[in-house]
Short mmCIF file of C-alpha atoms and ligand atoms in Angstrom, two decimals:
data_model
loop_
_atom_site.label_atom_id
_atom_site.label_comp_id
_atom_site.label_asym_id
_atom_site.label_seq_id
_atom_site.Cartn_x
_atom_site.Cartn_y
_atom_site.Cartn_z
CA MET A 380 77.18 30.10 -92.08
CA VAL A 381 79.05 31.08 -95.23
CA VAL A 382 77.57 30.84 -98.74
CA ILE A 383 79.96 30.94 -101.70
CA LEU A 384 78.30 31.93 -104.97
CA LYS A 385 79.24 30.56 -108.39
CA GLU A 386 81.42 32.80 -110.56
CA GLN A 387 78.45 33.59 -112.77
CA TYR A 388 75.19 34.05 -110.94
CA ASN A 389 71.79 35.40 -111.72
CA GLN A 390 71.08 38.62 -109.76
CA ALA A 391 67.33 37.95 -109.51
CA GLN A 392 68.02 34.55 -107.92
CA LEU A 393 70.47 36.13 -105.49
CA ASP A 394 67.85 38.76 -104.56
CA ASN A 395 65.38 35.94 -103.85
CA LEU A 396 67.88 34.18 -101.60
CA VAL A 397 68.67 37.40 -99.74
CA ASP A 398 64.96 38.21 -99.22
CA TRP A 399 64.33 34.69 -97.93
CA LEU A 400 67.25 34.86 -95.47
CA LYS A 401 66.22 38.32 -94.27
CA SER A 402 62.68 37.02 -93.66
CA MET A 403 64.32 34.67 -91.10
CA GLU A 404 66.01 37.69 -89.45
CA ILE A 405 69.43 36.77 -90.74
CA GLU A 406 71.86 39.56 -91.55
CA ILE A 407 74.01 39.17 -94.65
CA HIS A 408 77.54 40.44 -95.13
CA PHE A 409 78.76 40.48 -98.74
CA SER A 410 82.36 40.14 -99.68
CA GLU A 411 83.51 40.33 -103.30
CA GLY A 412 86.52 38.17 -104.08
CA MET A 413 88.54 38.01 -107.32
CA LYS A 414 86.32 35.23 -108.60
CA HIS A 415 83.60 34.54 -106.08
CA THR A 416 81.13 36.54 -104.03
CA ILE A 417 80.80 35.26 -100.47
CA LEU A 418 77.79 35.79 -98.22
CA GLY A 419 78.40 35.71 -94.46
CA LEU A 420 75.16 34.86 -92.64
CA VAL A 421 74.90 36.33 -89.15
CA GLY A 422 72.15 35.40 -86.70
CA ASP A 423 70.48 32.19 -85.60
CA THR A 424 71.09 29.95 -88.59
CA SER A 425 70.08 26.74 -86.77
CA SER A 426 66.77 26.63 -88.65
CA VAL A 427 68.31 27.36 -92.07
CA ASP A 428 68.20 24.26 -94.27
CA ILE A 429 71.77 23.98 -95.55
CA ASP A 430 70.82 21.41 -98.23
CA LEU A 431 68.19 23.74 -99.65
CA ILE A 432 70.79 26.49 -100.13
CA LYS A 433 73.35 24.04 -101.54
CA ALA A 434 70.83 22.97 -104.17
CA LEU A 435 70.38 26.49 -105.57
CA ASP A 436 71.75 27.14 -109.09
CA ILE A 437 73.74 30.17 -107.98
CA VAL A 438 75.49 28.45 -105.05
CA GLU A 439 78.92 26.85 -105.29
CA GLU A 440 79.34 25.81 -101.63
CA VAL A 441 77.90 26.33 -98.17
CA LYS A 442 79.79 25.99 -94.89
CA ARG A 443 78.34 25.95 -91.41
CA ILE A 444 80.50 27.85 -88.92
CA GLN A 445 78.23 27.44 -85.91
CA GLU A 446 76.94 24.07 -84.70
CA PRO A 447 73.27 23.44 -85.52
CA TYR A 448 72.44 22.61 -81.88
CA LYS A 449 71.77 25.62 -79.73
CA ASN A 450 70.11 24.50 -76.50
CA ALA A 451 72.63 21.70 -75.96
CA ASN A 452 75.64 23.80 -77.00
CA ARG A 453 78.16 24.68 -74.31
CA LYS A 454 78.95 27.94 -76.11
CA PHE A 455 75.52 29.29 -75.17
CA HIS A 456 75.41 27.66 -71.74
CA PRO A 457 78.96 27.42 -70.34
CA ALA A 458 78.03 25.95 -66.92
CA ASP A 459 77.51 22.19 -66.51
CA THR A 460 73.88 21.12 -66.26
CA GLU A 461 72.87 19.12 -63.22
CA VAL A 462 69.81 16.96 -63.87
CA VAL A 463 67.84 16.43 -60.68
CA ILE A 464 66.44 12.90 -60.36
CA ASP A 465 65.14 12.95 -56.79
CA SER A 466 65.45 16.27 -54.99
CA ALA A 467 64.28 14.91 -51.61
CA GLN A 468 67.13 12.38 -51.58
CA GLY A 469 69.60 14.76 -53.23
CA ILE A 470 70.14 12.48 -56.25
CA SER A 471 71.24 14.32 -59.38
CA ILE A 472 73.60 13.75 -62.31
CA GLY A 473 76.09 16.24 -63.73
CA ASN A 474 78.03 19.28 -62.51
CA GLY A 475 80.09 17.13 -60.17
CA SER A 476 77.29 14.75 -59.14
CA PHE A 477 78.12 11.16 -60.09
CA GLN A 478 75.60 8.32 -59.78
CA LEU A 479 75.71 4.56 -60.16
CA ILE A 480 72.64 3.20 -61.93
CA ALA A 481 72.25 -0.57 -61.70
CA GLY A 482 69.70 -3.33 -62.21
CA PRO A 483 68.72 -6.07 -64.59
CA CYS A 484 68.41 -5.70 -68.33
CA SER A 485 64.77 -6.77 -67.99
CA VAL A 486 62.36 -6.96 -65.13
CA GLU A 487 61.47 -10.67 -64.89
CA SER A 488 59.53 -11.09 -61.64
CA GLU A 489 58.84 -9.29 -58.39
CA GLU A 490 61.34 -11.48 -56.51
CA GLN A 491 64.05 -10.82 -59.10
CA ILE A 492 63.72 -7.03 -59.33
CA CYS A 493 63.32 -6.57 -55.58
CA ALA A 494 66.30 -8.80 -54.73
CA VAL A 495 68.55 -7.05 -57.27
CA ALA A 496 67.34 -3.61 -56.12
CA GLU A 497 68.14 -4.34 -52.48
CA SER A 498 71.58 -5.73 -53.25
CA VAL A 499 72.72 -2.97 -55.63
CA LYS A 500 71.46 -0.33 -53.20
CA LYS A 501 73.61 -1.88 -50.47
CA SER A 502 76.64 -1.62 -52.78
CA GLY A 503 76.07 2.07 -53.47
CA ALA A 504 73.79 2.25 -56.51
CA THR A 505 71.39 5.17 -56.15
CA ILE A 506 69.15 4.60 -59.17
CA LEU A 507 67.53 1.30 -60.22
CA ARG A 508 67.36 0.30 -63.88
CA GLY A 509 65.03 -2.32 -65.37
CA GLY A 510 63.60 -2.82 -68.83
CA ALA A 511 59.88 -3.42 -69.19
CA PHE A 512 59.62 -2.75 -72.94
CA LYS A 513 62.55 -4.49 -74.63
CA PRO A 514 63.84 -3.64 -78.12
CA ARG A 515 64.96 -7.16 -79.12
CA THR A 516 66.59 -7.98 -82.45
CA SER A 517 64.41 -11.09 -82.76
CA PRO A 518 60.63 -10.90 -82.52
CA TYR A 519 60.77 -14.39 -80.94
CA ALA A 520 62.96 -13.28 -78.04
CA PHE A 521 61.55 -12.16 -74.66
CA GLN A 522 59.91 -8.78 -75.27
CA GLY A 523 59.66 -7.67 -71.63
CA LEU A 524 56.78 -7.73 -69.14
CA ARG A 525 55.58 -4.38 -70.52
CA GLY A 526 53.01 -2.72 -68.20
CA ASP A 527 53.52 -5.43 -65.58
CA GLY A 528 57.25 -4.76 -65.68
CA ILE A 529 56.68 -1.09 -64.84
CA ARG A 530 54.34 -2.11 -62.01
CA LEU A 531 57.03 -4.42 -60.55
CA LEU A 532 59.68 -1.69 -60.85
CA LEU A 533 57.39 0.58 -58.86
CA GLU A 534 57.16 -2.15 -56.20
CA ALA A 535 60.96 -2.22 -56.01
CA LYS A 536 60.99 1.57 -55.78
CA LYS A 537 58.54 1.41 -52.88
CA LEU A 538 60.63 -1.24 -51.16
CA THR A 539 64.02 0.44 -51.51
CA GLY A 540 63.22 4.12 -52.06
CA MET A 541 65.40 4.08 -55.19
CA PRO A 542 64.31 6.24 -58.15
CA ILE A 543 63.86 4.12 -61.29
CA VAL A 544 64.81 4.34 -64.96
CA SER A 545 63.13 2.35 -67.73
CA GLU A 546 63.02 2.43 -71.51
CA ILE A 547 60.07 3.76 -73.49
CA MET A 548 59.71 2.42 -77.04
CA ASP A 549 56.62 4.21 -78.21
CA ILE A 550 54.82 7.34 -77.12
CA SER A 551 51.60 5.35 -76.60
CA GLN A 552 53.32 3.89 -73.51
CA LEU A 553 53.87 7.29 -71.88
CA SER A 554 50.96 7.14 -69.41
CA LEU A 555 52.53 4.02 -67.87
CA PHE A 556 55.65 6.07 -67.07
CA ALA A 557 53.89 8.60 -64.81
CA ASP A 558 55.77 7.38 -61.70
CA VAL A 559 58.99 6.40 -63.48
CA ASP A 560 61.69 8.91 -62.48
CA VAL A 561 63.86 8.78 -65.61
CA ILE A 562 62.65 7.78 -69.07
CA GLN A 563 65.25 6.00 -71.20
CA VAL A 564 65.32 6.41 -74.97
CA GLY A 565 67.27 3.42 -76.26
CA ALA A 566 69.97 3.38 -78.90
CA ARG A 567 67.56 2.13 -81.55
CA ASN A 568 65.19 5.01 -80.91
CA MET A 569 67.74 7.81 -80.74
CA GLN A 570 66.40 9.22 -83.99
CA ASN A 571 62.72 8.50 -83.42
CA PHE A 572 62.03 12.19 -83.78
CA GLU A 573 58.29 12.03 -83.02
CA LEU A 574 59.08 10.26 -79.73
CA LEU A 575 61.77 12.85 -78.90
CA LYS A 576 59.37 15.72 -79.63
CA GLU A 577 56.75 14.27 -77.29
CA LEU A 578 59.34 13.79 -74.54
CA GLY A 579 60.23 17.45 -75.00
CA HIS A 580 56.78 18.28 -73.63
CA SER A 581 57.48 16.26 -70.49
CA ARG A 582 59.61 17.65 -67.66
CA LYS A 583 60.96 14.28 -66.62
CA PRO A 584 64.68 13.52 -66.93
CA ILE A 585 65.39 11.71 -70.21
CA LEU A 586 68.29 9.27 -70.52
CA LEU A 587 69.18 9.48 -74.20
CA LYS A 588 71.39 6.70 -75.53
CA ARG A 589 73.67 7.16 -78.51
CA GLY A 590 72.58 5.17 -81.56
CA LEU A 591 74.65 2.24 -82.77
CA ALA A 592 75.97 4.17 -85.76
CA ASN A 593 75.45 7.81 -84.83
CA THR A 594 77.91 10.65 -84.54
CA LEU A 595 78.19 12.81 -81.46
CA GLN A 596 76.67 15.69 -83.38
CA GLU A 597 73.68 13.51 -84.28
CA LEU A 598 73.32 12.57 -80.60
CA LEU A 599 73.27 16.26 -79.71
CA MET A 600 70.74 17.00 -82.44
CA SER A 601 68.49 14.36 -80.86
CA ALA A 602 68.98 15.99 -77.45
CA GLU A 603 68.08 19.25 -79.18
CA TYR A 604 64.71 17.77 -80.22
CA ILE A 605 63.89 17.16 -76.55
CA MET A 606 65.25 20.52 -75.40
CA ALA A 607 63.51 22.50 -78.14
CA GLY A 608 60.23 21.35 -76.58
CA GLY A 609 61.29 22.91 -73.27
CA ASN A 610 62.69 19.86 -71.48
CA ASP A 611 66.30 20.57 -70.49
CA ASN A 612 66.61 17.46 -68.32
CA VAL A 613 68.62 15.36 -70.74
CA ILE A 614 71.34 12.90 -69.73
CA LEU A 615 73.47 11.58 -72.60
CA CYS A 616 74.66 7.97 -72.61
CA GLU A 617 77.48 6.43 -74.64
CA ARG A 618 76.82 2.67 -74.90
CA GLY A 619 79.23 1.56 -77.56
CA ILE A 620 79.05 1.94 -81.31
CA ARG A 621 79.27 -0.45 -84.24
CA THR A 622 82.77 -0.86 -85.62
CA PHE A 623 84.51 -3.62 -87.58
CA GLU A 624 85.54 -5.30 -84.30
CA THR A 625 83.49 -8.37 -83.40
CA TYR A 626 85.19 -9.52 -80.17
CA THR A 627 83.02 -7.14 -78.16
CA ARG A 628 79.32 -6.54 -78.78
CA ASN A 629 80.11 -2.89 -79.58
CA THR A 630 83.15 -0.63 -79.25
CA LEU A 631 83.05 1.71 -76.27
CA ASP A 632 83.90 5.22 -77.41
CA ILE A 633 85.60 6.56 -74.28
CA SER A 634 86.71 9.62 -76.22
CA ALA A 635 83.01 10.56 -76.46
CA ILE A 636 83.25 11.71 -72.84
CA PRO A 637 85.81 14.54 -73.24
CA ALA A 638 84.42 15.31 -76.71
CA LEU A 639 80.86 15.71 -75.46
CA LYS A 640 82.07 17.65 -72.43
CA ALA A 641 83.54 20.22 -74.81
CA MET A 642 80.51 20.28 -77.11
CA THR A 643 77.73 20.36 -74.52
CA HIS A 644 76.84 21.22 -70.92
CA LEU A 645 74.66 18.10 -70.55
CA PRO A 646 75.77 15.25 -68.27
CA VAL A 647 77.36 12.20 -69.91
CA ILE A 648 77.13 8.67 -68.53
CA ILE A 649 78.56 5.38 -69.79
CA ASP A 650 76.94 1.96 -70.20
CA PRO A 651 79.84 -0.53 -70.06
CA SER A 652 77.44 -3.51 -70.21
CA HIS A 653 75.96 -2.97 -73.69
CA ALA A 654 79.27 -1.49 -74.85
CA THR A 655 81.15 -4.76 -74.36
CA GLY A 656 78.53 -7.50 -73.99
CA ILE A 657 80.98 -9.31 -71.68
CA SER A 658 80.58 -9.16 -67.90
CA ARG A 659 84.32 -9.41 -67.09
CA MET A 660 84.97 -6.29 -69.19
CA VAL A 661 82.53 -4.18 -67.17
CA MET A 662 85.09 -3.48 -64.42
CA PRO A 663 87.91 -2.09 -66.62
CA MET A 664 85.50 -0.09 -68.78
CA SER A 665 83.78 1.36 -65.71
CA LEU A 666 87.13 2.49 -64.35
CA ALA A 667 88.19 3.95 -67.70
CA ALA A 668 84.91 5.86 -68.04
CA THR A 669 85.11 7.19 -64.50
CA ALA A 670 88.71 8.28 -64.97
CA ALA A 671 87.79 10.03 -68.22
CA GLY A 672 85.19 12.17 -66.48
CA ALA A 673 81.84 10.41 -66.92
CA ASP A 674 79.01 11.68 -64.69
CA GLY A 675 77.74 8.19 -63.97
CA LEU A 676 77.54 4.56 -65.03
CA ILE A 677 74.56 2.41 -65.93
CA ILE A 678 75.38 -1.25 -65.29
CA GLU A 679 73.36 -4.43 -65.81
CA VAL A 680 73.15 -6.65 -62.71
CA HIS A 681 71.24 -9.93 -62.42
CA ASN A 682 70.85 -12.28 -59.44
CA ASP A 683 71.29 -15.28 -61.78
CA PRO A 684 73.00 -14.13 -65.00
CA ALA A 685 73.15 -17.64 -66.46
CA HIS A 686 69.37 -17.79 -66.53
CA ALA A 687 68.63 -14.15 -67.38
CA LEU A 688 65.90 -13.69 -70.01
CA CYS A 689 67.96 -10.97 -71.69
CA ASP A 690 71.66 -9.95 -71.76
CA GLY A 691 72.91 -12.52 -69.22
CA PRO A 692 76.49 -12.68 -70.64
CA GLN A 693 77.06 -8.99 -69.92
CA SER A 694 75.29 -8.93 -66.54
CA LEU A 695 77.24 -8.75 -63.29
CA THR A 696 76.23 -10.71 -60.24
CA PRO A 697 75.37 -8.56 -57.20
CA GLU A 698 78.81 -9.48 -55.77
CA GLY A 699 80.52 -8.47 -59.02
CA PHE A 700 78.69 -5.16 -58.96
CA ALA A 701 79.79 -4.52 -55.37
CA GLU A 702 83.42 -4.89 -56.49
CA VAL A 703 82.96 -2.50 -59.41
CA ALA A 704 81.17 0.03 -57.20
CA ASP A 705 84.04 -0.06 -54.67
CA ALA A 706 86.71 0.31 -57.34
CA VAL A 707 84.85 3.20 -59.00
CA ARG A 708 84.46 5.01 -55.68
CA ASN A 709 88.20 4.68 -55.08
CA ILE A 710 89.19 6.43 -58.29
CA LEU A 711 86.32 8.92 -58.48
CA PRO A 712 88.21 11.72 -56.65
CA TYR A 713 90.94 11.49 -59.33
CA SER A 714 88.66 11.49 -62.37
CA HIS A 715 89.36 14.02 -65.07
CA GLY A 716 86.26 16.13 -64.44
CA ARG A 717 86.97 16.43 -60.74
CA MET A 718 90.68 17.16 -61.12
CA ALA A 719 89.87 19.93 -63.60
CA LYS A 720 87.44 21.69 -61.23
C1 PEP B 938 69.07 -1.45 -72.42
O1 PEP B 938 69.48 -0.51 -71.72
O2 PEP B 938 68.65 -2.53 -71.95
C2 PEP B 938 69.18 -1.33 -73.89
C3 PEP B 938 68.42 -2.06 -74.71
O3 PEP B 938 70.14 -0.47 -74.25
P1 PEP B 938 70.59 0.07 -75.71
O4 PEP B 938 69.43 0.86 -76.19
O5 PEP B 938 71.80 0.87 -75.38
O6 PEP B 938 70.89 -1.13 -76.56
MN1 MN B 939 70.24 -4.99 -71.94
#
């Protein structure tokens, strides 16, 4: 971090700033310019509040040289992270391991979740998704089966052997997730910092979705919240962001894949279903994401999309999913990540 002082500054205030920085074990290099004095801060500046320094009377400008995320930063951890989901079955994501996650937006009944689980497993999905707690825009829309939804997902897990992923909305729900293999933090909760801190105390894999209007750096800062608590098992998910375009539900940021791959060692997966909101666009977006080097896809599949209680228009039928899974498998060997290795 670099701090540029105003032309005229008060020495006592500068001494205070220097003492404060030194108390955080930060070394300071002074350089006297023609007009300005510049302080080069060396050390771990991730906990230094840049706004606090900017607000000081003696400070003209502050610039961060190093990214404020340390645990998630590829610079400090060059090798790809592989998040283990089910070691007995050898299911992991990242560092060359690609997984297809599939299932309905919401768990609706035992018949529904079990039928979808069996069919997507046959087509090559290795992880089953299903929402039990649903973050709906309208309070009058179906809110999910909640605890019963988790119970039914566990039935489907018992039936098929597939590990399961489901979304948590509040930390009070955590005890219900004891046997859930991956906990999803949805887009709307990406910056629920108290929730992220609690999940940092868990050792379960966390599927962290990018917020509707969040930058990649903000996504990584949220991952940092989880990792700072000691949980390194974070999988990032790009699921489309808000732009001025209204044809699709969101705009899929494919460039997030190579960008995040440079910024972080964490695995990156893509959700083409929420990104587009349109089932026929799931195939081309899945192929694009795979080609660009994603570590996996999370796709909504329903046995009867027309009557789904949530997100029917973006849900594939089991047959549609089988086609996507086949096409993805065909191009996977040529994806950017694999070619580069
Ligand atoms: C979901 O996965 O069903 C979901 C609500 O996703 P998002 O948080 O990305 O909207
Ligand atoms: Mn959904």
